Amino acid sequence: KNEVEQSPQNLTAQEGEFITINCSYSVGISALHWLQQHPGGGIVSLFMLSSGKKKHGRLIATINIQEKHSSLHITASHPRDSAVYICAVSFGYDMRFGAGTRLTVKP
Amino acid sequence: EAQVTQNPRYLITVTGKKLTVTCSQNMNHEYMSWYRQDPGLGLRQIYYSMNVEVTDKGDVPEGYKVSRKEKRNFPLILESPSPNQTSLYFCASSPGALPFEQYFGPGTRLTVT
């Protein structure tokens, strides 16, 4: 069993829809990271959180430490949000990654 | 501009021919790490470095070497590449040991034939 599980694996949405991507983990962590990987391959860090909730523009990330679960929400989705979203957890010097969620937003 | 650079971006090589992928950051970060990304397996950590002359193995270190002689540089060395090392490689850095936001390089696509 992977230490970091994401769902869904693939997600197709219409422009304007509210999107949720889920992440569950099974180890004790220092922080949880949400990353975005665009079709060109580059990876950008969106959020790092160890408790509560963070918001940046139309993106919201939440974490429930007791339940070992995090969600990434995208409000008013746009075709430019199409990317692979990766959940990762860090503990000590280690980082473990989920398999990613491929999001396609259609106009 | 704060950035992590990797070279080369693309490389096709043959089995057994030693190669080095360079990684450099201009943010004075202490922590640097190498990852490989494979379809169906996602990103996996190869090696990391907490500071100059301090490195340690990640999840998949076999077949790789690293060195950290200067703070800004963290090269990945494949002494004798094999086809199973065909992958997309990312270098990343952060101000200190995790948890800190990581800054990723653009990636190096390596093909070993």
CSV table of C-alpha atoms in Angstrom, one decimal:
chain,number,residue,atom,x,y,z
A,1,LYS,CA,0.0,0.0,0.0
A,2,ASN,CA,1.3,3.4,-0.9
A,3,GLU,CA,1.9,5.8,1.9
A,4,VAL,CA,0.2,8.5,0.0
A,5,GLU,CA,-3.1,7.8,-1.9
A,6,GLN,CA,-4.8,10.3,-4.1
A,7,SER,CA,-8.2,10.3,-5.7
A,8,PRO,CA,-9.4,10.5,-8.3
A,9,GLN,CA,-6.7,9.5,-10.7
A,10,ASN,CA,-8.3,11.4,-13.5
A,11,LEU,CA,-10.8,14.2,-13.4
A,12,THR,CA,-12.6,16.0,-16.3
A,13,ALA,CA,-14.6,19.1,-15.5
A,14,GLN,CA,-16.4,21.9,-17.3
A,15,GLU,CA,-15.1,25.4,-17.0
A,16,GLY,CA,-16.6,27.0,-13.9
A,17,GLU,CA,-17.1,23.8,-11.9
A,18,PHE,CA,-15.9,23.4,-8.3
A,19,ILE,CA,-13.2,20.7,-8.1
A,20,THR,CA,-12.0,18.6,-5.2
A,21,ILE,CA,-9.0,16.3,-5.1
A,22,ASN,CA,-8.4,14.1,-2.1
A,23,CYS,CA,-5.2,12.9,-0.5
A,24,SER,CA,-4.9,10.3,2.3
A,25,TYR,CA,-1.6,9.3,4.0
A,26,SER,CA,-0.6,6.6,6.4
A,27,VAL,CA,2.5,8.0,8.1
A,28,GLY,CA,3.2,10.7,10.7
A,29,ILE,CA,4.2,13.8,8.8
A,30,SER,CA,5.8,17.2,9.4
A,31,ALA,CA,3.8,18.8,6.5
A,32,LEU,CA,1.7,18.0,3.5
A,33,HIS,CA,2.4,19.6,0.1
A,34,TRP,CA,0.3,20.2,-2.9
A,35,LEU,CA,2.2,20.4,-6.2
A,36,GLN,CA,1.1,21.3,-9.7
A,37,GLN,CA,2.7,19.8,-12.8
A,38,HIS,CA,1.9,21.3,-16.1
A,39,PRO,CA,2.0,19.4,-19.4
A,40,GLY,CA,5.4,20.9,-20.1
A,41,GLY,CA,6.6,18.9,-17.1
A,42,GLY,CA,7.6,21.7,-14.6
A,43,ILE,CA,6.6,21.3,-11.0
A,44,VAL,CA,5.4,24.2,-8.9
A,45,SER,CA,4.6,24.1,-5.2
A,46,LEU,CA,1.1,25.3,-4.5
A,47,PHE,CA,0.8,24.8,-0.8
A,48,MET,CA,2.6,23.5,2.2
A,49,LEU,CA,0.4,22.9,5.3
A,50,SER,CA,0.6,21.2,8.6
A,51,SER,CA,-2.8,22.2,10.0
A,52,GLY,CA,-6.0,23.9,9.1
A,53,LYS,CA,-6.6,25.6,5.8
A,54,LYS,CA,-4.8,27.8,3.3
A,55,LYS,CA,-6.1,29.8,0.4
A,56,HIS,CA,-4.4,31.3,-2.7
A,57,GLY,CA,-6.7,32.8,-5.3
A,58,ARG,CA,-9.1,30.2,-6.4
A,59,LEU,CA,-7.2,27.4,-4.7
A,60,ILE,CA,-7.9,26.1,-1.2
A,61,ALA,CA,-6.1,23.4,0.6
A,62,THR,CA,-7.3,21.8,3.9
A,63,ILE,CA,-5.8,19.2,6.1
A,64,ASN,CA,-7.2,17.0,8.9
A,65,ILE,CA,-4.3,15.7,10.9
A,66,GLN,CA,-6.4,13.3,13.0
A,67,GLU,CA,-7.9,11.7,9.9
A,68,LYS,CA,-4.7,11.9,7.9
A,69,HIS,CA,-6.5,13.5,5.0
A,70,SER,CA,-6.2,16.6,2.9
A,71,SER,CA,-8.2,18.1,0.1
A,72,LEU,CA,-7.4,20.5,-2.7
A,73,HIS,CA,-10.3,22.6,-3.9
A,74,ILE,CA,-10.4,24.7,-7.1
A,75,THR,CA,-13.3,27.1,-7.3
A,76,ALA,CA,-14.5,28.4,-10.7
A,77,SER,CA,-12.2,26.1,-12.6
A,78,HIS,CA,-10.6,27.3,-15.8
A,79,PRO,CA,-8.9,25.5,-18.7
A,80,ARG,CA,-5.6,26.9,-17.6
A,81,ASP,CA,-6.0,24.8,-14.4
A,82,SER,CA,-5.5,21.7,-16.5
A,83,ALA,CA,-2.5,19.9,-15.0
A,84,VAL,CA,-1.4,17.0,-12.8
A,85,TYR,CA,-1.9,17.8,-9.1
A,86,ILE,CA,0.4,15.9,-6.8
A,87,CYS,CA,0.0,15.4,-3.0
A,88,ALA,CA,3.2,14.8,-1.1
A,89,VAL,CA,4.1,14.4,2.6
A,90,SER,CA,7.4,15.2,4.3
A,91,PHE,CA,8.8,13.8,7.5
A,92,GLY,CA,12.3,14.3,8.6
A,93,TYR,CA,14.4,14.7,5.4
A,94,ASP,CA,12.1,12.4,3.4
A,95,MET,CA,9.4,13.2,1.0
A,96,ARG,CA,6.8,10.8,-0.4
A,97,PHE,CA,4.5,11.5,-3.2
A,98,GLY,CA,1.1,10.4,-4.4
A,99,ALA,CA,0.6,9.2,-7.9
A,100,GLY,CA,-1.1,12.4,-9.0
A,101,THR,CA,-4.5,13.5,-10.3
A,102,ARG,CA,-4.7,14.5,-13.9
A,103,LEU,CA,-7.2,17.3,-14.2
A,104,THR,CA,-8.7,18.4,-17.5
A,105,VAL,CA,-10.9,21.5,-17.6
A,106,LYS,CA,-12.9,21.9,-20.8
A,107,PRO,CA,-14.1,25.3,-22.0
B,1,GLU,CA,15.5,35.6,-10.6
B,2,ALA,CA,15.3,32.9,-7.9
B,3,GLN,CA,15.6,29.5,-9.7
B,4,VAL,CA,16.8,26.0,-9.8
B,5,THR,CA,18.5,25.0,-13.1
B,6,GLN,CA,19.3,21.6,-14.5
B,7,ASN,CA,21.5,20.6,-17.4
B,8,PRO,CA,21.1,19.0,-19.7
B,9,ARG,CA,17.3,19.1,-20.2
B,10,TYR,CA,17.3,16.2,-22.5
B,11,LEU,CA,19.9,13.4,-22.9
B,12,ILE,CA,20.0,10.2,-24.8
B,13,THR,CA,22.9,7.9,-24.0
B,14,VAL,CA,24.0,4.3,-24.1
B,15,THR,CA,24.3,1.7,-21.4
B,16,GLY,CA,27.4,2.0,-19.3
B,17,LYS,CA,28.5,5.5,-20.4
B,18,LYS,CA,29.0,7.6,-17.3
B,19,LEU,CA,27.0,10.8,-17.2
B,20,THR,CA,26.4,13.7,-14.8
B,21,VAL,CA,23.2,15.8,-14.5
B,22,THR,CA,24.0,19.2,-13.0
B,23,CYS,CA,21.7,21.1,-10.6
B,24,SER,CA,22.3,24.6,-9.4
B,25,GLN,CA,20.3,27.0,-7.2
B,26,ASN,CA,20.8,30.7,-6.6
B,27,MET,CA,18.7,31.0,-3.4
B,28,ASN,CA,21.4,30.0,-0.9
B,29,HIS,CA,19.2,27.0,0.1
B,30,GLU,CA,20.6,24.4,2.5
B,31,TYR,CA,18.5,21.5,1.4
B,32,MET,CA,18.7,19.9,-2.0
B,33,SER,CA,17.2,16.7,-3.4
B,34,TRP,CA,17.0,14.6,-6.5
B,35,TYR,CA,13.8,12.8,-7.6
B,36,ARG,CA,12.9,10.6,-10.5
B,37,GLN,CA,9.4,10.4,-12.0
B,38,ASP,CA,8.2,7.3,-13.8
B,39,PRO,CA,4.7,6.6,-15.2
B,40,GLY,CA,2.6,4.7,-12.7
B,41,LEU,CA,5.2,5.2,-9.9
B,42,GLY,CA,5.1,8.9,-9.5
B,43,LEU,CA,8.0,10.8,-8.0
B,44,ARG,CA,10.5,9.0,-5.8
B,45,GLN,CA,13.4,10.5,-3.9
B,46,ILE,CA,16.9,9.4,-5.0
B,47,TYR,CA,19.3,11.3,-2.7
B,48,TYR,CA,19.1,14.5,-0.6
B,49,SER,CA,21.6,16.8,0.9
B,50,MET,CA,21.1,18.7,4.2
B,51,ASN,CA,24.1,21.0,3.6
B,52,VAL,CA,27.6,21.1,2.1
B,53,GLU,CA,29.3,17.7,2.4
B,54,VAL,CA,26.2,16.1,4.0
B,55,THR,CA,24.2,13.7,1.8
B,56,ASP,CA,21.9,10.7,2.4
B,57,LYS,CA,20.0,8.1,0.5
B,58,GLY,CA,16.4,8.4,-0.4
B,59,ASP,CA,14.0,5.7,-1.6
B,60,VAL,CA,15.8,4.6,-4.8
B,61,PRO,CA,19.5,5.4,-4.5
B,62,GLU,CA,20.8,2.3,-6.4
B,63,GLY,CA,22.9,3.2,-9.4
B,64,TYR,CA,23.3,6.9,-8.5
B,65,LYS,CA,25.9,9.0,-6.7
B,66,VAL,CA,25.8,12.6,-5.6
B,67,SER,CA,28.1,15.1,-4.2
B,68,ARG,CA,27.7,18.5,-2.5
B,69,LYS,CA,31.0,20.4,-2.5
B,70,GLU,CA,29.4,23.8,-2.8
B,71,LYS,CA,26.1,25.0,-1.4
B,72,ARG,CA,24.6,25.9,-4.8
B,73,ASN,CA,25.4,22.8,-6.7
B,74,PHE,CA,24.2,19.2,-6.3
B,75,PRO,CA,25.1,17.0,-9.3
B,76,LEU,CA,23.6,13.6,-9.9
B,77,ILE,CA,26.1,11.0,-11.2
B,78,LEU,CA,25.2,7.8,-13.1
B,79,GLU,CA,28.5,5.8,-13.1
B,80,SER,CA,27.1,3.1,-15.4
B,81,PRO,CA,23.7,4.0,-16.6
B,82,SER,CA,21.2,1.2,-17.5
B,83,PRO,CA,17.9,1.2,-19.4
B,84,ASN,CA,15.9,1.1,-16.1
B,85,GLN,CA,17.3,4.5,-15.3
B,86,THR,CA,15.4,6.0,-18.2
B,87,SER,CA,13.2,8.5,-16.5
B,88,LEU,CA,12.4,12.2,-15.9
B,89,TYR,CA,14.7,13.6,-13.2
B,90,PHE,CA,14.0,16.6,-11.0
B,91,CYS,CA,16.2,18.5,-8.7
B,92,ALA,CA,14.7,20.6,-5.9
B,93,SER,CA,15.9,22.9,-3.2
B,94,SER,CA,14.5,24.4,0.0
B,95,PRO,CA,15.7,26.9,2.6
B,96,GLY,CA,16.2,24.2,5.2
B,97,ALA,CA,15.3,20.6,6.0
B,98,LEU,CA,11.7,19.7,5.3
B,99,PRO,CA,9.1,21.0,6.0
B,100,PHE,CA,9.8,23.9,3.8
B,101,GLU,CA,8.4,24.7,0.4
B,102,GLN,CA,10.5,23.1,-2.3
B,103,TYR,CA,11.6,24.8,-5.5
B,104,PHE,CA,11.9,22.4,-8.4
B,105,GLY,CA,14.1,22.5,-11.4
B,106,PRO,CA,12.7,22.2,-15.0
B,107,GLY,CA,13.5,18.5,-15.2
B,108,THR,CA,15.9,16.3,-17.2
B,109,ARG,CA,14.5,13.7,-19.5
B,110,LEU,CA,17.1,10.9,-19.7
B,111,THR,CA,16.9,7.9,-22.1
B,112,VAL,CA,19.4,5.1,-21.7
B,113,THR,CA,19.5,2.7,-24.7
